[in-house]
Amino acid sequence: MLYQTHLVIHLDHIRANLLAIRAVIGPERKLLIAVKANAYGHGAVAVSRMAEAAGVDWLGVATVPEALQLREAGIRLPILKLSPAFPEEMEAALDAGVTLAVCDPDNAEALEALCAARGARAAVHLKLDTGMARIGVQPPSAPALARFLAERCPHLDLQGAFTHLPVSDDADPAYTEEQIRRFRATVAAVEAAAGPLELVHCANSGAVLGHPEGFLNLVRPGIMIYGFYPDPGTPRSIPLLPGLSFRTRVSFLKKVPAGTRVGYGLTWAAPEDTWIATLPVGYADGFNRLFSNRGRVLVAGRSYPVVGRVCMDQTMIDLGPETNVRVGDEVVLIGRSGEAEITVDEWAKALGTITYEVTCQISGRVERLYSDPQAH
Ligand SMILES: *Cc1c(COP(=O)(O)O)cnc(C)c1O
């Protein structure tokens, strides 16, 4: 075993989450899963491969290199790039069979010119901004852009239209309900201008959990497939299983006398004679430096505090005056240990952030070990 600090990726849990979503949306709708940012830290290739076998229809990425990585691994599902492509990226995207989002005529024209030069066609999805002000055409301009595609871009097939819902995870449904109405009305105008669309979609995890009126004919969850809710206030209408556990091992152990100061800055002093364990995990692994003097970990079902500052590669914990813990023992940073558990939600709350950032910030240095008891 060369790894010490590692993530166990529970592919069986992620599969169960996918099947739970499928049960709610039914067999006819398409299911696109967001695998951007290395599948929110879980490993895009392994998750996509499992998802392909589990009946997922589409994958969503943020960047062209993310799509290339999936193609190089042999994944053949359709891939949608969820954000606009620069003209310099389009050739590589087309080579990899990535479906691109179109937000404006200049962008469409660049793609049309490239397709014409290659003598090839490309499907595109029109991105509408119905109330987030991130990317997308404004609803009043959408029919004109659709007509532009139909009349001036003979190599582009307008396959779909989508929008994004910035508060679908909120306990108050009003803004999202209005946004979905605006989206449907805009899609109707686009279809009147340019013909019927095959795929119309807006439902991120918040909407999959709380807005069935937004399912339309494709849903687009991300965080929930990894087992985490977008916000503590989102309805937990679908039970989810956590997609990862984060673990390390005790690397060093010593008893120190009362008054011993610990770590960079000497910010913590032992109140009594105590056992200090060192863990080979630090902020370079994504064990956030904000856990200095306030994080906790689990060893054999018991909780121990982080003492002193989290270093780049190592962290100290206080085991107390008597301990059975030994060098090599497993330490749980996120996940279950006996009856005890540290959740991604606990980290999000402690760090003042969201579940998404917690899993995305576990760094590339941390070995991913894939667990899939049901696979054969
Ligand atoms: C990331 C992303 C999603 C998935 O969002 P979650 O909140 O993780 O479910 C869906 N649509 C778009 C456009 C995205 O960028």
Tab-separated table of C-alpha atoms and ligand atoms in Angstrom, residues 32-34 36 40 61-62 82-83 127 134-135 162-165 168-169 201-208 220-226 230 356, ligand 1:
chain	number	residue	atom	x	y	z
A	32	LEU	CA	-27.685	13.838	-17.580
A	33	ILE	CA	-25.251	13.792	-14.657
A	34	ALA	CA	-22.721	16.540	-13.997
A	36	LYS	CA	-17.359	18.278	-14.080
A	40	TYR	CA	-17.085	16.792	-7.797
A	61	VAL	CA	-18.683	18.799	-18.219
A	62	ALA	CA	-17.326	22.303	-17.677
A	82	LEU	CA	-22.442	23.242	-19.869
A	83	SER	CA	-20.697	26.558	-20.550
A	127	LYS	CA	-28.583	28.313	-23.332
A	134	ARG	CA	-24.399	33.974	-15.600
A	135	ILE	CA	-24.517	32.799	-19.219
A	162	PHE	CA	-31.636	24.750	-21.293
A	163	THR	CA	-31.479	27.155	-18.428
A	164	HIS	CA	-30.085	27.130	-14.900
A	165	LEU	CA	-31.910	27.642	-11.592
A	168	SER	CA	-33.934	25.747	-6.782
A	169	ASP	CA	-32.399	24.398	-3.549
A	201	HIS	CA	-33.932	20.932	-19.537
A	202	CYS	CA	-33.440	22.963	-16.367
A	203	ALA	CA	-33.480	20.641	-13.340
A	204	ASN	CA	-30.295	20.664	-11.238
A	205	SER	CA	-30.299	18.754	-7.924
A	206	GLY	CA	-32.392	21.387	-6.164
A	207	ALA	CA	-35.103	21.050	-8.804
A	208	VAL	CA	-34.904	17.244	-8.944
A	220	ARG	CA	-29.374	17.469	-14.903
A	221	PRO	CA	-28.367	16.629	-11.312
A	222	GLY	CA	-24.840	16.900	-9.922
A	223	ILE	CA	-24.280	17.085	-6.174
A	224	MET	CA	-27.135	14.743	-5.268
A	225	ILE	CA	-25.773	11.821	-7.253
A	226	TYR	CA	-22.715	12.008	-4.983
A	230	PRO	CA	-27.296	21.242	-2.238
A	356	TYR	CA	-19.933	21.122	-3.342
B	1	LIG	C1	-23.160	21.933	-12.326
B	1	LIG	C2	-24.386	22.107	-13.082
B	1	LIG	C3	-25.513	21.299	-12.808
B	1	LIG	C4	-25.600	20.378	-11.622
B	1	LIG	O1	-25.896	21.171	-10.489
B	1	LIG	P1	-26.116	20.528	-9.042
B	1	LIG	O2	-26.529	21.676	-8.215
B	1	LIG	O3	-24.793	19.968	-8.636
B	1	LIG	O4	-27.146	19.495	-9.183
B	1	LIG	C5	-26.600	21.422	-13.644
B	1	LIG	N1	-26.596	22.312	-14.670
B	1	LIG	C6	-25.555	23.109	-14.935
B	1	LIG	C7	-25.617	24.075	-16.071
B	1	LIG	C8	-24.419	23.058	-14.145
B	1	LIG	O5	-23.391	23.863	-14.403
